[in-house]
Amino acid sequence: MGRDHKELVSGTELFAAALFQRPVNIWLTQPDAERRLDCSGIIQGYDDDYVQIGGVRYSRTWCKFYAGKRIRA
């Protein structure tokens, strides 16, 4: 069984997703739960602290970013 998603953690992975314009799903992480935000899109920019998607900057500390589908088990 193959994976249908890839977590983007490093700057290289974020750069590749932006370069190839891969749709990225955003998940908000919390200590007791994790939930998908109702938005996804193409990475417009990133730095060590934030990833910008759809004109909104998301914290790399509080969010996880996935290329491809991510189905909650």
JSON list of C-alpha atoms in Angstrom, two decimals:
[
{"chain": "A", "resi": 1, "resn": "MET", "atom": "CA", "xyz": [0.00, 0.00, 0.00]},
{"chain": "A", "resi": 2, "resn": "GLY", "atom": "CA", "xyz": [1.51, 3.34, -1.03]},
{"chain": "A", "resi": 3, "resn": "ARG", "atom": "CA", "xyz": [1.27, 6.69, 0.66]},
{"chain": "A", "resi": 4, "resn": "ASP", "atom": "CA", "xyz": [-0.93, 9.32, -0.90]},
{"chain": "A", "resi": 5, "resn": "HIS", "atom": "CA", "xyz": [0.71, 12.29, 0.84]},
{"chain": "A", "resi": 6, "resn": "LYS", "atom": "CA", "xyz": [4.11, 13.73, 1.70]},
{"chain": "A", "resi": 7, "resn": "GLU", "atom": "CA", "xyz": [4.77, 15.96, 4.70]},
{"chain": "A", "resi": 8, "resn": "LEU", "atom": "CA", "xyz": [6.83, 18.98, 3.70]},
{"chain": "A", "resi": 9, "resn": "VAL", "atom": "CA", "xyz": [9.30, 19.72, 6.46]},
{"chain": "A", "resi": 10, "resn": "SER", "atom": "CA", "xyz": [12.55, 21.02, 5.00]},
{"chain": "A", "resi": 11, "resn": "GLY", "atom": "CA", "xyz": [13.15, 24.13, 2.96]},
{"chain": "A", "resi": 12, "resn": "THR", "atom": "CA", "xyz": [14.09, 21.91, 0.02]},
{"chain": "A", "resi": 13, "resn": "GLU", "atom": "CA", "xyz": [10.72, 20.13, 0.14]},
{"chain": "A", "resi": 14, "resn": "LEU", "atom": "CA", "xyz": [8.84, 23.43, 0.38]},
{"chain": "A", "resi": 15, "resn": "PHE", "atom": "CA", "xyz": [10.89, 24.84, -2.50]},
{"chain": "A", "resi": 16, "resn": "ALA", "atom": "CA", "xyz": [10.15, 21.82, -4.71]},
{"chain": "A", "resi": 17, "resn": "ALA", "atom": "CA", "xyz": [6.40, 22.01, -3.97]},
{"chain": "A", "resi": 18, "resn": "ALA", "atom": "CA", "xyz": [6.42, 25.72, -4.83]},
{"chain": "A", "resi": 19, "resn": "LEU", "atom": "CA", "xyz": [8.53, 25.21, -7.97]},
{"chain": "A", "resi": 20, "resn": "PHE", "atom": "CA", "xyz": [6.32, 22.43, -9.33]},
{"chain": "A", "resi": 21, "resn": "GLN", "atom": "CA", "xyz": [3.15, 24.20, -8.08]},
{"chain": "A", "resi": 22, "resn": "ARG", "atom": "CA", "xyz": [1.91, 21.23, -6.08]},
{"chain": "A", "resi": 23, "resn": "PRO", "atom": "CA", "xyz": [-1.29, 21.83, -4.09]},
{"chain": "A", "resi": 24, "resn": "VAL", "atom": "CA", "xyz": [-0.50, 21.82, -0.38]},
{"chain": "A", "resi": 25, "resn": "ASN", "atom": "CA", "xyz": [-2.91, 20.96, 2.44]},
{"chain": "A", "resi": 26, "resn": "ILE", "atom": "CA", "xyz": [-2.50, 22.75, 5.77]},
{"chain": "A", "resi": 27, "resn": "TRP", "atom": "CA", "xyz": [-3.03, 21.02, 9.12]},
{"chain": "A", "resi": 28, "resn": "LEU", "atom": "CA", "xyz": [-3.16, 22.95, 12.38]},
{"chain": "A", "resi": 29, "resn": "THR", "atom": "CA", "xyz": [-1.36, 21.06, 15.13]},
{"chain": "A", "resi": 30, "resn": "GLN", "atom": "CA", "xyz": [-2.33, 21.39, 18.75]},
{"chain": "A", "resi": 31, "resn": "PRO", "atom": "CA", "xyz": [-1.07, 19.50, 21.80]},
{"chain": "A", "resi": 32, "resn": "ASP", "atom": "CA", "xyz": [-4.21, 17.37, 22.10]},
{"chain": "A", "resi": 33, "resn": "ALA", "atom": "CA", "xyz": [-5.54, 17.29, 18.52]},
{"chain": "A", "resi": 34, "resn": "GLU", "atom": "CA", "xyz": [-4.75, 17.89, 14.89]},
{"chain": "A", "resi": 35, "resn": "ARG", "atom": "CA", "xyz": [-7.19, 19.22, 12.31]},
{"chain": "A", "resi": 36, "resn": "ARG", "atom": "CA", "xyz": [-7.13, 20.15, 8.65]},
{"chain": "A", "resi": 37, "resn": "LEU", "atom": "CA", "xyz": [-7.75, 23.78, 7.87]},
{"chain": "A", "resi": 38, "resn": "ASP", "atom": "CA", "xyz": [-10.36, 24.43, 5.19]},
{"chain": "A", "resi": 39, "resn": "CYS", "atom": "CA", "xyz": [-7.79, 25.79, 2.81]},
{"chain": "A", "resi": 40, "resn": "SER", "atom": "CA", "xyz": [-5.10, 24.54, 0.53]},
{"chain": "A", "resi": 41, "resn": "GLY", "atom": "CA", "xyz": [-3.18, 25.97, -2.37]},
{"chain": "A", "resi": 42, "resn": "ILE", "atom": "CA", "xyz": [0.14, 26.67, -3.99]},
{"chain": "A", "resi": 43, "resn": "ILE", "atom": "CA", "xyz": [3.06, 27.89, -1.89]},
{"chain": "A", "resi": 44, "resn": "GLN", "atom": "CA", "xyz": [3.74, 31.54, -2.71]},
{"chain": "A", "resi": 45, "resn": "GLY", "atom": "CA", "xyz": [6.72, 31.90, -0.40]},
{"chain": "A", "resi": 46, "resn": "TYR", "atom": "CA", "xyz": [8.33, 30.60, 2.76]},
{"chain": "A", "resi": 47, "resn": "ASP", "atom": "CA", "xyz": [11.06, 31.31, 5.29]},
{"chain": "A", "resi": 48, "resn": "ASP", "atom": "CA", "xyz": [12.28, 29.67, 8.50]},
{"chain": "A", "resi": 49, "resn": "ASP", "atom": "CA", "xyz": [9.12, 30.69, 10.40]},
{"chain": "A", "resi": 50, "resn": "TYR", "atom": "CA", "xyz": [6.24, 30.90, 7.92]},
{"chain": "A", "resi": 51, "resn": "VAL", "atom": "CA", "xyz": [4.78, 29.45, 4.72]},
{"chain": "A", "resi": 52, "resn": "GLN", "atom": "CA", "xyz": [2.60, 31.73, 2.59]},
{"chain": "A", "resi": 53, "resn": "ILE", "atom": "CA", "xyz": [-0.33, 30.13, 0.77]},
{"chain": "A", "resi": 54, "resn": "GLY", "atom": "CA", "xyz": [-3.22, 32.09, -0.74]},
{"chain": "A", "resi": 55, "resn": "GLY", "atom": "CA", "xyz": [-1.89, 35.37, 0.62]},
{"chain": "A", "resi": 56, "resn": "VAL", "atom": "CA", "xyz": [-1.94, 34.08, 4.22]},
{"chain": "A", "resi": 57, "resn": "ARG", "atom": "CA", "xyz": [1.17, 33.30, 6.25]},
{"chain": "A", "resi": 58, "resn": "TYR", "atom": "CA", "xyz": [1.00, 30.07, 8.27]},
{"chain": "A", "resi": 59, "resn": "SER", "atom": "CA", "xyz": [3.40, 29.37, 11.14]},
{"chain": "A", "resi": 60, "resn": "ARG", "atom": "CA", "xyz": [5.72, 26.42, 10.58]},
{"chain": "A", "resi": 61, "resn": "THR", "atom": "CA", "xyz": [5.63, 25.88, 14.35]},
{"chain": "A", "resi": 62, "resn": "TRP", "atom": "CA", "xyz": [1.84, 25.49, 14.58]},
{"chain": "A", "resi": 63, "resn": "CYS", "atom": "CA", "xyz": [1.08, 23.97, 11.17]},
{"chain": "A", "resi": 64, "resn": "LYS", "atom": "CA", "xyz": [2.06, 20.95, 9.10]},
{"chain": "A", "resi": 65, "resn": "PHE", "atom": "CA", "xyz": [2.07, 21.03, 5.32]},
{"chain": "A", "resi": 66, "resn": "TYR", "atom": "CA", "xyz": [1.28, 18.07, 3.06]},
{"chain": "A", "resi": 67, "resn": "ALA", "atom": "CA", "xyz": [1.53, 17.63, -0.69]},
{"chain": "A", "resi": 68, "resn": "GLY", "atom": "CA", "xyz": [-1.09, 15.25, -2.06]},
{"chain": "A", "resi": 69, "resn": "LYS", "atom": "CA", "xyz": [-4.13, 13.81, -0.33]},
{"chain": "A", "resi": 70, "resn": "ARG", "atom": "CA", "xyz": [-4.11, 13.22, 3.40]},
{"chain": "A", "resi": 71, "resn": "ILE", "atom": "CA", "xyz": [-6.90, 11.12, 4.80]},
{"chain": "A", "resi": 72, "resn": "ARG", "atom": "CA", "xyz": [-7.26, 10.99, 8.55]},
{"chain": "A", "resi": 73, "resn": "ALA", "atom": "CA", "xyz": [-7.14, 7.44, 9.89]}
]
